[in-house]
CSV table of C-alpha atoms (C1' of nucleotides) in Angstrom, one decimal:
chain,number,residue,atom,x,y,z
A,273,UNK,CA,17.4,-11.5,-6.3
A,274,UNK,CA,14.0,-13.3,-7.8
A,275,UNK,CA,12.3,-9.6,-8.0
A,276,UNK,CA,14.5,-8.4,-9.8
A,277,UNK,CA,14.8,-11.6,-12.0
A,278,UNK,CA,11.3,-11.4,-12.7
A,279,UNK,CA,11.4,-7.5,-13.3
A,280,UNK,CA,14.8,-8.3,-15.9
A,281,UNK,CA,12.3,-10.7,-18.2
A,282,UNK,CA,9.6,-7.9,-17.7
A,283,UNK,CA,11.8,-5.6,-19.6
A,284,UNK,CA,12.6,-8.0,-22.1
A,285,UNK,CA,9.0,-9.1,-23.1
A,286,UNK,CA,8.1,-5.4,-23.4
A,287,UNK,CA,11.0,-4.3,-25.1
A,288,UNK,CA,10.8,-7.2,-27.8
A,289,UNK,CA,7.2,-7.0,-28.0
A,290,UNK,CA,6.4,-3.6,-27.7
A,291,UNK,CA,3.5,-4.9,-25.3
A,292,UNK,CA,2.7,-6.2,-22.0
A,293,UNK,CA,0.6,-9.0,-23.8
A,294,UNK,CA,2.3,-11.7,-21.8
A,295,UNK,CA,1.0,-14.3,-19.3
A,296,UNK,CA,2.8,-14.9,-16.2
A,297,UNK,CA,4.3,-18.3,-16.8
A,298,UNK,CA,6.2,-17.4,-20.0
A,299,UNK,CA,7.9,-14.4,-17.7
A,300,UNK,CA,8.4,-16.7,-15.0
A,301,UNK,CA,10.2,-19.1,-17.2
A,302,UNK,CA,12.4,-16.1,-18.7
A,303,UNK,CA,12.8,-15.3,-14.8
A,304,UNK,CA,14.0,-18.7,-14.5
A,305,UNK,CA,11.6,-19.2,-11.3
A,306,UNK,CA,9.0,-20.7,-10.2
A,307,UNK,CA,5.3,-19.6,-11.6
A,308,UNK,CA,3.8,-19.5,-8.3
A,309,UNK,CA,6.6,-17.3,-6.9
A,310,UNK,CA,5.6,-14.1,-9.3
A,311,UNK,CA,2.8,-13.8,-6.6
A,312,UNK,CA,5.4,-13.8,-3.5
A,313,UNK,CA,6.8,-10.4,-5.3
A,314,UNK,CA,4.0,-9.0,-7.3
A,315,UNK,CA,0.2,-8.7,-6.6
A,316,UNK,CA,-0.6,-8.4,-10.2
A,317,UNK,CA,0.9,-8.1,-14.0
A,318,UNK,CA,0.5,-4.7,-14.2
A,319,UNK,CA,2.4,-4.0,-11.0
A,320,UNK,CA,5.1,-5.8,-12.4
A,321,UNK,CA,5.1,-3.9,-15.5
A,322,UNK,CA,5.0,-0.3,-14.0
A,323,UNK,CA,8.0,-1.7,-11.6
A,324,UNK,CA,9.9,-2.5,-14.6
A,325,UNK,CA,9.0,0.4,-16.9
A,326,UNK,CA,10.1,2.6,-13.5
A,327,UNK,CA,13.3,0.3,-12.9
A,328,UNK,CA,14.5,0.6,-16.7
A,329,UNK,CA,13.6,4.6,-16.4
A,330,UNK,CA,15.7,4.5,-13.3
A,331,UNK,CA,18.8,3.2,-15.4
A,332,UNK,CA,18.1,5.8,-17.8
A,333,UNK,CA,18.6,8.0,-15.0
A,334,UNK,CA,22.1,6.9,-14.0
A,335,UNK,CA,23.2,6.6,-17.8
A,336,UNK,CA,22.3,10.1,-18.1
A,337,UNK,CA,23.8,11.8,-15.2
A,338,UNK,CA,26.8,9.7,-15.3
A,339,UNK,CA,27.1,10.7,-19.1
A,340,UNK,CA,26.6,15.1,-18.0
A,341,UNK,CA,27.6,15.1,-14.5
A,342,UNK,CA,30.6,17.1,-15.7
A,343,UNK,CA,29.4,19.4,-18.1
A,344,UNK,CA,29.5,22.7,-17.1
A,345,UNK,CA,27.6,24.6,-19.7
A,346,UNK,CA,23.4,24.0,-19.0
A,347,UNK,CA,22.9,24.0,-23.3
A,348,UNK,CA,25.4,21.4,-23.3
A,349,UNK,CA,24.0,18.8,-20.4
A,350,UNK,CA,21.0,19.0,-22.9
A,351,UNK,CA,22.7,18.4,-26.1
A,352,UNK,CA,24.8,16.1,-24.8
A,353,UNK,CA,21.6,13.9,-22.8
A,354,UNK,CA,20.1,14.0,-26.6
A,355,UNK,CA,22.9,12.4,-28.3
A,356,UNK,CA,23.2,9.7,-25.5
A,357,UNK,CA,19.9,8.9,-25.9
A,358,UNK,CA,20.1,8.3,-29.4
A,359,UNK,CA,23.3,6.4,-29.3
A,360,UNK,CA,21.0,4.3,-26.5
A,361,UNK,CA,19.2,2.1,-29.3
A,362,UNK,CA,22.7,0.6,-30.3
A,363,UNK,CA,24.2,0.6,-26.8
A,364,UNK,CA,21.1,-0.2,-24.4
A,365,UNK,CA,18.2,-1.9,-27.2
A,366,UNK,CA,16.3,-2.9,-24.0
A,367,UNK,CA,15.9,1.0,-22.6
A,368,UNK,CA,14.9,2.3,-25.8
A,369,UNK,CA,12.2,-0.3,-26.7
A,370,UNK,CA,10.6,0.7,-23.1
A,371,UNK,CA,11.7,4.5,-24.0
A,372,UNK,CA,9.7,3.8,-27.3
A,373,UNK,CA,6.8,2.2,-25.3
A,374,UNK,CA,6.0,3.9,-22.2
A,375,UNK,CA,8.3,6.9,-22.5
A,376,UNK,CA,5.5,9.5,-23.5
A,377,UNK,CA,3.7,8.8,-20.5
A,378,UNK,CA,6.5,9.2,-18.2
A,379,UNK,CA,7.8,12.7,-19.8
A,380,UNK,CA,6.1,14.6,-17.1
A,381,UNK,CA,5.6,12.4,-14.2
A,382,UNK,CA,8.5,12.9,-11.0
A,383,UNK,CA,10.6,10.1,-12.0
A,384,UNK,CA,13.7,11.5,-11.3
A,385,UNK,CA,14.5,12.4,-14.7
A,386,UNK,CA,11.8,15.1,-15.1
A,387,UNK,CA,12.7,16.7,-12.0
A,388,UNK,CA,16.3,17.5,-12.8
A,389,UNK,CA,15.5,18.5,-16.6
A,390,UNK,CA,12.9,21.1,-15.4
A,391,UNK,CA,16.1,22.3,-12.6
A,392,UNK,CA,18.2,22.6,-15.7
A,393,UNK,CA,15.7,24.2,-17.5
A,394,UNK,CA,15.0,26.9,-14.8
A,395,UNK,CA,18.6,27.7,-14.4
A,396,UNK,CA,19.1,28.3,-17.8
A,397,UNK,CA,16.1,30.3,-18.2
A,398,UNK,CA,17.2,32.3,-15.0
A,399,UNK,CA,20.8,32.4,-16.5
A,400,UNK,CA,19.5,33.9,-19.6
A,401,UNK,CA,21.2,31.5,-21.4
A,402,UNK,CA,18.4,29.7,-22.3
A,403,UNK,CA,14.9,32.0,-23.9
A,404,UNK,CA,12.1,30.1,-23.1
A,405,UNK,CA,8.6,30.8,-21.1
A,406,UNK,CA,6.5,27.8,-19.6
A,407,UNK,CA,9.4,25.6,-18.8
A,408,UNK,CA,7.4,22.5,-18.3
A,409,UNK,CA,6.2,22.8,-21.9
A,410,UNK,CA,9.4,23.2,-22.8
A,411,UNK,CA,10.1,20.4,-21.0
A,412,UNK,CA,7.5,18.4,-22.3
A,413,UNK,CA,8.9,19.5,-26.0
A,414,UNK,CA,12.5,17.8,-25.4
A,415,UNK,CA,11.1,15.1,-24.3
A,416,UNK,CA,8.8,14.9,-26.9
A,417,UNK,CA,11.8,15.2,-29.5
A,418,UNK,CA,13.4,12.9,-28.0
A,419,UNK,CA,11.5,10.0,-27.6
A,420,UNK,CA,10.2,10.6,-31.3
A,421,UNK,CA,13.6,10.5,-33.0
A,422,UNK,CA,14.3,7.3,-30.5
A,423,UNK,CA,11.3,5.9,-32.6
A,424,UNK,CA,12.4,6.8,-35.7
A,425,UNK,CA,15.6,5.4,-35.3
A,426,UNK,CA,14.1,1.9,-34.4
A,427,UNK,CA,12.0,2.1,-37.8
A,428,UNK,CA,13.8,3.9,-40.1
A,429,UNK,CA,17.6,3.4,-40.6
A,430,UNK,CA,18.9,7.3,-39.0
A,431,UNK,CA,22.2,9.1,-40.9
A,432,UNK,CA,25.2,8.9,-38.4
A,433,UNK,CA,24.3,12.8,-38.1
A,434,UNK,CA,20.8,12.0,-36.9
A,435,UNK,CA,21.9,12.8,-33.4
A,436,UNK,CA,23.9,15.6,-33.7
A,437,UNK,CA,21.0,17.5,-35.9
A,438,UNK,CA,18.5,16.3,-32.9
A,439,UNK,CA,20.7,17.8,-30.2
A,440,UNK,CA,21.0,21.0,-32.7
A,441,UNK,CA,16.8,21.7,-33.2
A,442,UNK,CA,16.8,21.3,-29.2
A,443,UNK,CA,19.0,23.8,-28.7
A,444,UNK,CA,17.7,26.2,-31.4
A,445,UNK,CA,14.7,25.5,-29.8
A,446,UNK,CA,15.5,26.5,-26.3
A,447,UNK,CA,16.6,29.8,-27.7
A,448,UNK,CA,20.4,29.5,-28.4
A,449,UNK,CA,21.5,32.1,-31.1
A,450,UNK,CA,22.2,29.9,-34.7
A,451,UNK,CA,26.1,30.7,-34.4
A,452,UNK,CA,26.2,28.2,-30.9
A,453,UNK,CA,23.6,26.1,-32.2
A,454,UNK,CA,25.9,24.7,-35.1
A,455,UNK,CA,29.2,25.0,-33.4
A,456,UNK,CA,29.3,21.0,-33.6
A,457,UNK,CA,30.1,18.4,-30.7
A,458,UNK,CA,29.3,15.8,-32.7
A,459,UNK,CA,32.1,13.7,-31.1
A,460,UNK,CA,31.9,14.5,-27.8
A,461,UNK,CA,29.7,11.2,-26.1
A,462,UNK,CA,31.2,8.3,-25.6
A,463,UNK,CA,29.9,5.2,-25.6
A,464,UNK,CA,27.6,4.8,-22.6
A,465,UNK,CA,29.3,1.6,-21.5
A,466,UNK,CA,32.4,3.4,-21.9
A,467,UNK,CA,31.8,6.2,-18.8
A,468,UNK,CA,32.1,5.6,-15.1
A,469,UNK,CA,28.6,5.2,-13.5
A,470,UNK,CA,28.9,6.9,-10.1
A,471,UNK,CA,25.2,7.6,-10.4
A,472,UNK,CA,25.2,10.2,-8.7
A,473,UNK,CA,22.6,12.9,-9.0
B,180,UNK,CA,-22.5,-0.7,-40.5
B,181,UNK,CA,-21.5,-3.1,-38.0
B,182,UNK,CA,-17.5,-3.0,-38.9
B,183,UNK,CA,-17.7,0.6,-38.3
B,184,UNK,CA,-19.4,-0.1,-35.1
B,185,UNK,CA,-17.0,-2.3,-33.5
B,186,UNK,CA,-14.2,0.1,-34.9
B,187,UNK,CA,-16.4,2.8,-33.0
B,188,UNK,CA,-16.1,0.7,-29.5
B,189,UNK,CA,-12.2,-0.1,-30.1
B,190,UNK,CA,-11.7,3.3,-30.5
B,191,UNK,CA,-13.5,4.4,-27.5
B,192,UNK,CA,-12.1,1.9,-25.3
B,193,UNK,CA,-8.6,2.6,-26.3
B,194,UNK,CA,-9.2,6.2,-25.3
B,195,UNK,CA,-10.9,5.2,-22.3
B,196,UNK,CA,-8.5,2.8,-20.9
B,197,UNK,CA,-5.6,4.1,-22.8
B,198,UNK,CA,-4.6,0.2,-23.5
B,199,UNK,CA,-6.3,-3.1,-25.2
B,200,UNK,CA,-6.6,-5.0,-22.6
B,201,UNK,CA,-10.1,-6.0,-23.4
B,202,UNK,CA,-12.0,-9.2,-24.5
B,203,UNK,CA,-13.7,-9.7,-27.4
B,204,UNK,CA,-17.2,-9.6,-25.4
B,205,UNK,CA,-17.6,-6.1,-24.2
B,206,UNK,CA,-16.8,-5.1,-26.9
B,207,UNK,CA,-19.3,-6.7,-28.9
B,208,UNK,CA,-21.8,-5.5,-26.1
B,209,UNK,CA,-20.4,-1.7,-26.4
B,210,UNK,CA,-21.3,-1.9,-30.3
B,211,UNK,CA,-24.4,-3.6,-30.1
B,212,UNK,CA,-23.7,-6.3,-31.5
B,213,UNK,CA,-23.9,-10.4,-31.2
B,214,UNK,CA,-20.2,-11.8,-30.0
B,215,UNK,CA,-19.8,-14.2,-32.8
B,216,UNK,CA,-20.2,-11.1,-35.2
B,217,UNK,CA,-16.9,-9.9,-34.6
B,218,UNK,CA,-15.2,-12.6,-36.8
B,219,UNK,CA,-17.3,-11.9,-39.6
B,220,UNK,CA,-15.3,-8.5,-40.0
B,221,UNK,CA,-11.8,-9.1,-38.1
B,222,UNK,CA,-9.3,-12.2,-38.1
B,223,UNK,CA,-8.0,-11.1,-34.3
B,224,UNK,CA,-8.7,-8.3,-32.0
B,225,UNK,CA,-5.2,-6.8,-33.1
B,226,UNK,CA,-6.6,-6.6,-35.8
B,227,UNK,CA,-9.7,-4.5,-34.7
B,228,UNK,CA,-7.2,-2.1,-33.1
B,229,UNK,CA,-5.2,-1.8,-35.9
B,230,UNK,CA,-7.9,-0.9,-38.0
B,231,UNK,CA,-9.6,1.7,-34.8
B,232,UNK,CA,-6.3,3.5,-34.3
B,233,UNK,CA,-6.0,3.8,-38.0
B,234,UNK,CA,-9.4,5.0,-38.3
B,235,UNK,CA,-8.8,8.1,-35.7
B,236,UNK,CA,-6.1,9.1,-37.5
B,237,UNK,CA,-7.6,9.5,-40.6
B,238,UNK,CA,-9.9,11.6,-38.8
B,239,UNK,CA,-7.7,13.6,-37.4
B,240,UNK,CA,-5.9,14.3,-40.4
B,241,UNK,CA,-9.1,15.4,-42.3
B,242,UNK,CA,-9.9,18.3,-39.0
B,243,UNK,CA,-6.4,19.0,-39.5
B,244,UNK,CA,-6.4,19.8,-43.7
B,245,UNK,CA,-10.3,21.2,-42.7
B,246,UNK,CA,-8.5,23.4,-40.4
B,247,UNK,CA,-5.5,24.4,-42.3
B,248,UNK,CA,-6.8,24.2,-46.2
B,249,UNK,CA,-7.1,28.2,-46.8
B,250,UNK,CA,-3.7,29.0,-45.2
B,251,UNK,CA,-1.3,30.0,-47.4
B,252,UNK,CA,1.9,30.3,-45.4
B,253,UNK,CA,3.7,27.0,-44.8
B,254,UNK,CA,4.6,28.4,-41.4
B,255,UNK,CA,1.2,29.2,-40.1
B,256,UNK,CA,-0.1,26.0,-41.2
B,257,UNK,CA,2.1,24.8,-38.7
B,258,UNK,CA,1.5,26.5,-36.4
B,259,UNK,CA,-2.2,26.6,-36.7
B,260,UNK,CA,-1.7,22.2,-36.9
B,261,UNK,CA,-0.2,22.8,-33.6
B,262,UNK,CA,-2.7,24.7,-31.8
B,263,UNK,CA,-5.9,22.8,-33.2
B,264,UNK,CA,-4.0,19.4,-31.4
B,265,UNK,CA,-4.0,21.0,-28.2
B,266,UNK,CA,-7.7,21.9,-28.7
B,267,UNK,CA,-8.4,18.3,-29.8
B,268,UNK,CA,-8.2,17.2,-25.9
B,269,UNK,CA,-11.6,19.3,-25.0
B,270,UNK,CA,-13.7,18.8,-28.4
B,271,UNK,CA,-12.5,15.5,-29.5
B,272,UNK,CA,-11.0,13.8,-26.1
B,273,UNK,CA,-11.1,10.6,-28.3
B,274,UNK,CA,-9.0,11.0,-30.5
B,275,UNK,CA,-5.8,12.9,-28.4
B,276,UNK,CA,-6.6,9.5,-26.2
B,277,UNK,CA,-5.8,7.2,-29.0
B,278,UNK,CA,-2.6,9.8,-30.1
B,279,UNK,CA,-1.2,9.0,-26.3
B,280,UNK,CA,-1.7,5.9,-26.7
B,281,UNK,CA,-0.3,4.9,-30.1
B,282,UNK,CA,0.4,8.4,-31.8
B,283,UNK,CA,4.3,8.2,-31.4
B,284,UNK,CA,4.0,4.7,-33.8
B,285,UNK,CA,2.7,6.4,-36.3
B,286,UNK,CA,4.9,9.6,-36.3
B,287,UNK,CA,7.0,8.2,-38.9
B,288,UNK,CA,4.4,5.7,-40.6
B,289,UNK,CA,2.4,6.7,-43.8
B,290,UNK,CA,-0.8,7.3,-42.7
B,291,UNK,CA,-1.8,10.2,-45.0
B,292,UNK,CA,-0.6,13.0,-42.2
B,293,UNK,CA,3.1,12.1,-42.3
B,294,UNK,CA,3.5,12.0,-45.9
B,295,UNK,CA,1.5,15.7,-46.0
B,296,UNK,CA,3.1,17.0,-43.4
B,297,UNK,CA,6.4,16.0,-44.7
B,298,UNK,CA,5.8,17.6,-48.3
B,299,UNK,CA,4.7,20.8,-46.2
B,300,UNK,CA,8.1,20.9,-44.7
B,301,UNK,CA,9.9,20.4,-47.8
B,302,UNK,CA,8.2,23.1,-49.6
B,303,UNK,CA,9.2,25.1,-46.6
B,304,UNK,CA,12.8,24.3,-46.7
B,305,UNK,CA,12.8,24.8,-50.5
B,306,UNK,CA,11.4,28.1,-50.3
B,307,UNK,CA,14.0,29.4,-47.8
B,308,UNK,CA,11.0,30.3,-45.1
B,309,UNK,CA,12.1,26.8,-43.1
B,310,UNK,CA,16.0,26.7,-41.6
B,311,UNK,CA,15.9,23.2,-41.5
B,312,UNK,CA,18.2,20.2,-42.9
B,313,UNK,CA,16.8,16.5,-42.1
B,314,UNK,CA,13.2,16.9,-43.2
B,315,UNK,CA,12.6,13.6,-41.7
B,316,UNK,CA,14.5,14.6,-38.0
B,317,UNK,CA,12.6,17.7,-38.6
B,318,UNK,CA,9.2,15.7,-38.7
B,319,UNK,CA,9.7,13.4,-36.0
B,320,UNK,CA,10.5,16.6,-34.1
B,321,UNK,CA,7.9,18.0,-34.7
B,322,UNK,CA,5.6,15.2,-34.2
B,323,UNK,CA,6.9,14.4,-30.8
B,324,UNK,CA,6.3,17.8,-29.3
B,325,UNK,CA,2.7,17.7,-30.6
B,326,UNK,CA,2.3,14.5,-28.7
B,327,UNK,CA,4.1,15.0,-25.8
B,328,UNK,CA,1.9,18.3,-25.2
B,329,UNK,CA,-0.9,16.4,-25.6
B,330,UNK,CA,0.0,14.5,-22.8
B,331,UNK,CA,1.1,16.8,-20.7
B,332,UNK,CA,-2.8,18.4,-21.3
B,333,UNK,CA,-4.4,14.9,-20.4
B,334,UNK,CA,-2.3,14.8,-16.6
B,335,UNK,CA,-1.9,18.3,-15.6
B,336,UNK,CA,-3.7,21.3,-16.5
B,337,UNK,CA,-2.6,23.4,-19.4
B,338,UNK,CA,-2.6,27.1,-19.3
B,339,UNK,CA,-4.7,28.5,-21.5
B,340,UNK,CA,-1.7,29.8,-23.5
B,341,UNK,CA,0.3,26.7,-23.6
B,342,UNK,CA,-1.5,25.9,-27.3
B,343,UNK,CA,0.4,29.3,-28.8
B,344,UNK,CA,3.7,28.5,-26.9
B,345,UNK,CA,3.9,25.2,-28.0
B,346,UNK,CA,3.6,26.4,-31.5
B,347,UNK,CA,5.9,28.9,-30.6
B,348,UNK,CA,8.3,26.3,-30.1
B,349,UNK,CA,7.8,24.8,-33.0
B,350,UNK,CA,8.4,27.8,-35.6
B,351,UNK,CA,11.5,28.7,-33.7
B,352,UNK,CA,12.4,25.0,-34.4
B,353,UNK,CA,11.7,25.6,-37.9
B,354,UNK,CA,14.3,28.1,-37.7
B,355,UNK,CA,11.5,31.4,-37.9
B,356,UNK,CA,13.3,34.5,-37.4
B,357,UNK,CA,11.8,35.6,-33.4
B,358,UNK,CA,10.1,38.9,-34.5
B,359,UNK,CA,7.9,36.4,-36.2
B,360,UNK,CA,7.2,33.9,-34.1
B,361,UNK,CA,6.4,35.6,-31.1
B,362,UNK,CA,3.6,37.5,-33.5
B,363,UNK,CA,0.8,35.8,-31.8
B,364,UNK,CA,-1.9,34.2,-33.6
B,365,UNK,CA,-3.1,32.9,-30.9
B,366,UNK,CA,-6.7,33.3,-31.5
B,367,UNK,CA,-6.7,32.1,-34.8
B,368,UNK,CA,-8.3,28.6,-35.1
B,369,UNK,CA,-11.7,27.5,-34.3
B,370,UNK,CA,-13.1,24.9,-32.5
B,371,UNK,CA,-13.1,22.7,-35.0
B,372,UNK,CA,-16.6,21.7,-34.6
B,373,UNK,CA,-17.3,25.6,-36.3
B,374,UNK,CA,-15.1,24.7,-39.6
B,375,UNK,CA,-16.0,23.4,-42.4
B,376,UNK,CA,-15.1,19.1,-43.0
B,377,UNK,CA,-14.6,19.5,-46.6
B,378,UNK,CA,-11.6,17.1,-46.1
B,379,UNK,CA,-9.9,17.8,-49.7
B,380,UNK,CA,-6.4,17.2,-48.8
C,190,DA,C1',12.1,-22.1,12.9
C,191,DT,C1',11.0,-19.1,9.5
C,192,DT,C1',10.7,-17.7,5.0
C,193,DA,C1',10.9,-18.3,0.1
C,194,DT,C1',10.1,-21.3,-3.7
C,195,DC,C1',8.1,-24.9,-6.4
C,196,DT,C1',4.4,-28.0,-8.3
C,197,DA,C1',-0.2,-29.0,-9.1
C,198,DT,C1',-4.8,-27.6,-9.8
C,199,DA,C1',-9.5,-25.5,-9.3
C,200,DG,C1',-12.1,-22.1,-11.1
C,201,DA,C1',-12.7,-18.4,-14.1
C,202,DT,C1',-12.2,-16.3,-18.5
C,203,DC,C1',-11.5,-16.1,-23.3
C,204,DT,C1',-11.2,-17.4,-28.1
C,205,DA,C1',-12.9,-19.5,-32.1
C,206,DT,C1',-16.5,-22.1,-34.2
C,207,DA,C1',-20.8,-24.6,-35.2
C,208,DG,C1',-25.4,-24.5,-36.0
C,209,DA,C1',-29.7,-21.9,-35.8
C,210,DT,C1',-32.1,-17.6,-36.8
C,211,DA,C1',-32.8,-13.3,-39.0
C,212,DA,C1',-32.0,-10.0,-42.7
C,213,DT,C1',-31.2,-8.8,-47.3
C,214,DG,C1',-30.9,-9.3,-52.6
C,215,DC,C1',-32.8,-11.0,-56.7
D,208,DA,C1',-31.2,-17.9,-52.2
D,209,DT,C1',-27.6,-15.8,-50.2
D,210,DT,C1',-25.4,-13.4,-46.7
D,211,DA,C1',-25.0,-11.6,-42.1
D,212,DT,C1',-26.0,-12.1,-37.4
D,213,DC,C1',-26.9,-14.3,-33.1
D,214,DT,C1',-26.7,-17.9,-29.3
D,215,DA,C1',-24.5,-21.6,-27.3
D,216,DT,C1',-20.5,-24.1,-26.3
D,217,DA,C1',-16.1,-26.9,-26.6
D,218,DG,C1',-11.5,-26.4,-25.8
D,219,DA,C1',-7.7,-23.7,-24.6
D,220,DT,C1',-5.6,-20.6,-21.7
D,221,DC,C1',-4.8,-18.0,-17.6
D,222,DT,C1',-4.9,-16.4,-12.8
D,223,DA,C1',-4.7,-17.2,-8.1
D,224,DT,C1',-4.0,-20.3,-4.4
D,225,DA,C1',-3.1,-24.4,-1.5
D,226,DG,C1',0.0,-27.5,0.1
D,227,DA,C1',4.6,-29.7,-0.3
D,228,DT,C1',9.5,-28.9,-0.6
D,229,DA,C1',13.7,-26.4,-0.4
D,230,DA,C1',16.5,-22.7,1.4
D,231,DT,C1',17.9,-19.5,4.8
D,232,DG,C1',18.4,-17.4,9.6
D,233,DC,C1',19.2,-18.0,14.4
DNA sequence: ATTATCTATAGATCTATAGATAATGC
DNA sequence: ATTATCTATAGATCTATAGATAATGC
């Protein structure tokens, strides 16, 4: 499909650049399509963008559920969505560079993802198991982590325990007594790519 | 000085627009000053922007040390870093717009506040009143809440005690025992226009 | 027959510079 | 006298569209 051909190079550009500074006929090229045909899909750049920052979100999504949908435990679903999303950079470059670019202002806006956080959040609040107040600050806190340690990681080289000790503040953060908080599952995600993606939420 | 004046329009129309996606001649205009001007102080408009963004956060890192130079506890300081941010949106809407915009980059970069904040944490952890192990993790933690609040404050409206939660968050993160971190200090810090700018740091 | 795509281009916009003018330093 | 600033503009680049061509649906 040419949309989605042109939203494909989208990603790219912004997740090698780190910007939308781009004309059209350099994405069209990557697109492998006609310039003039941008404008049979797309009124402007900017829609294009926001389709493509909402389209790599949306695989996010699906990596994430796919990745929890059987965890049981509420603490866990978090701890284990951390440590995905820091294996991500190595696994899925393209997500994180967007993640790394646009994730901030997408932390609290409905985009699927946010929703079913701030479930789990509630549920574990309600639970007990989890000892926190305004859940959509907490909210916006684990996002916040997260997208943080996603940018250190493209920076900085990360220890092979960056994850695990990520996924371990989180917790300790949502109010999980220290003895749970260090009973390790560092080993416990698999490869993205290696997990079925029923993408089912 | 006219560099500082163009710096002055960069920065406002980051906040503004929350991207660069302006040309060379409003900007000129917004600083007073004659278009062909702008080459006299900056190779390429990257280059202004580079230099604006950098400019806010030196500024924000001398309200911060303003704000936190008498404390004496590691933790508070903090906490009281925490709670000034989230005030920043009302007194200095400026500056949180240019830490939505470009903050997470510089999380991890040496701009004066890492490097601080990053001793701070270290003194904490030596002194036993931090529970922390990856001072760098811990940082980028740390970071990314602070910014991710601030957005949050920018789209929806914050309650009015989301500040001292957030910090909250933070010292249980820092792995505060709870009797202490739910001892609010909540009315602690100033607007920061009321405090002194010594900017000693 | 209808819809999507491509090529070519007009018009607008933007950058970078040259040359003229104004401001500052000695 | 030297340096900074301004105005004007050449050349490059980019967007948006028109019209021709190709692909698809009936």
């Amino acid at each position: 499909m040419t949309r989605q051909a042109l939203i494909g190079a989208a990603r790219q550009v912004m997740a090698e650049q780190g910007n939308t500074d781009v004309s059209i006929q350099p994405i069209a090229d990557r697109a492998d399509v006609g310039f003039g045909t941008f404008y049979n899909h797309f009124e402007t750049k900017d829609a294009l963008f926001d389709a493509a920052v909402a389209d790599a979100l949306e695989e996010y999504g699906q990596l994430l559920d796919a990745a929890t949908a059987e965890i049981e435990d509420t603490a866990e679903t978090f701890a284990a969505g951390v440590r995905l999303t820091l294996q991500l950079a190595a696994s899925h470059p393209e997500i994180t560079g967007i993640l790394r670019f646009r994730g901030l202002q997408h932390v609290h806006s409905g985009t699927g993802l946010g929703p079913q956080a701030l479930r789990d959040l509630e549920a574990g609040k309600a639970s007990g198991r989890f000892d926190i107040k305004d859940t959509q600050v907490t909210l916006g806190a684990v996002g916040g982590i997260v997208l943080a340690l996603v940018q250190l990681g493209a920076t900085n080289d990360l220890e092979a325990t960056a994850g695990e000790g990520t996924a371990e503040l989180v917790l300790r953060m949502l109010g999980l007594p220290a003895e749970e908080v260090t009973t390790g599952h560092g080993d416990s995600a698999l490869p993205a790519s290696d997990r079925p993606r029923t993408g089912h939420r």
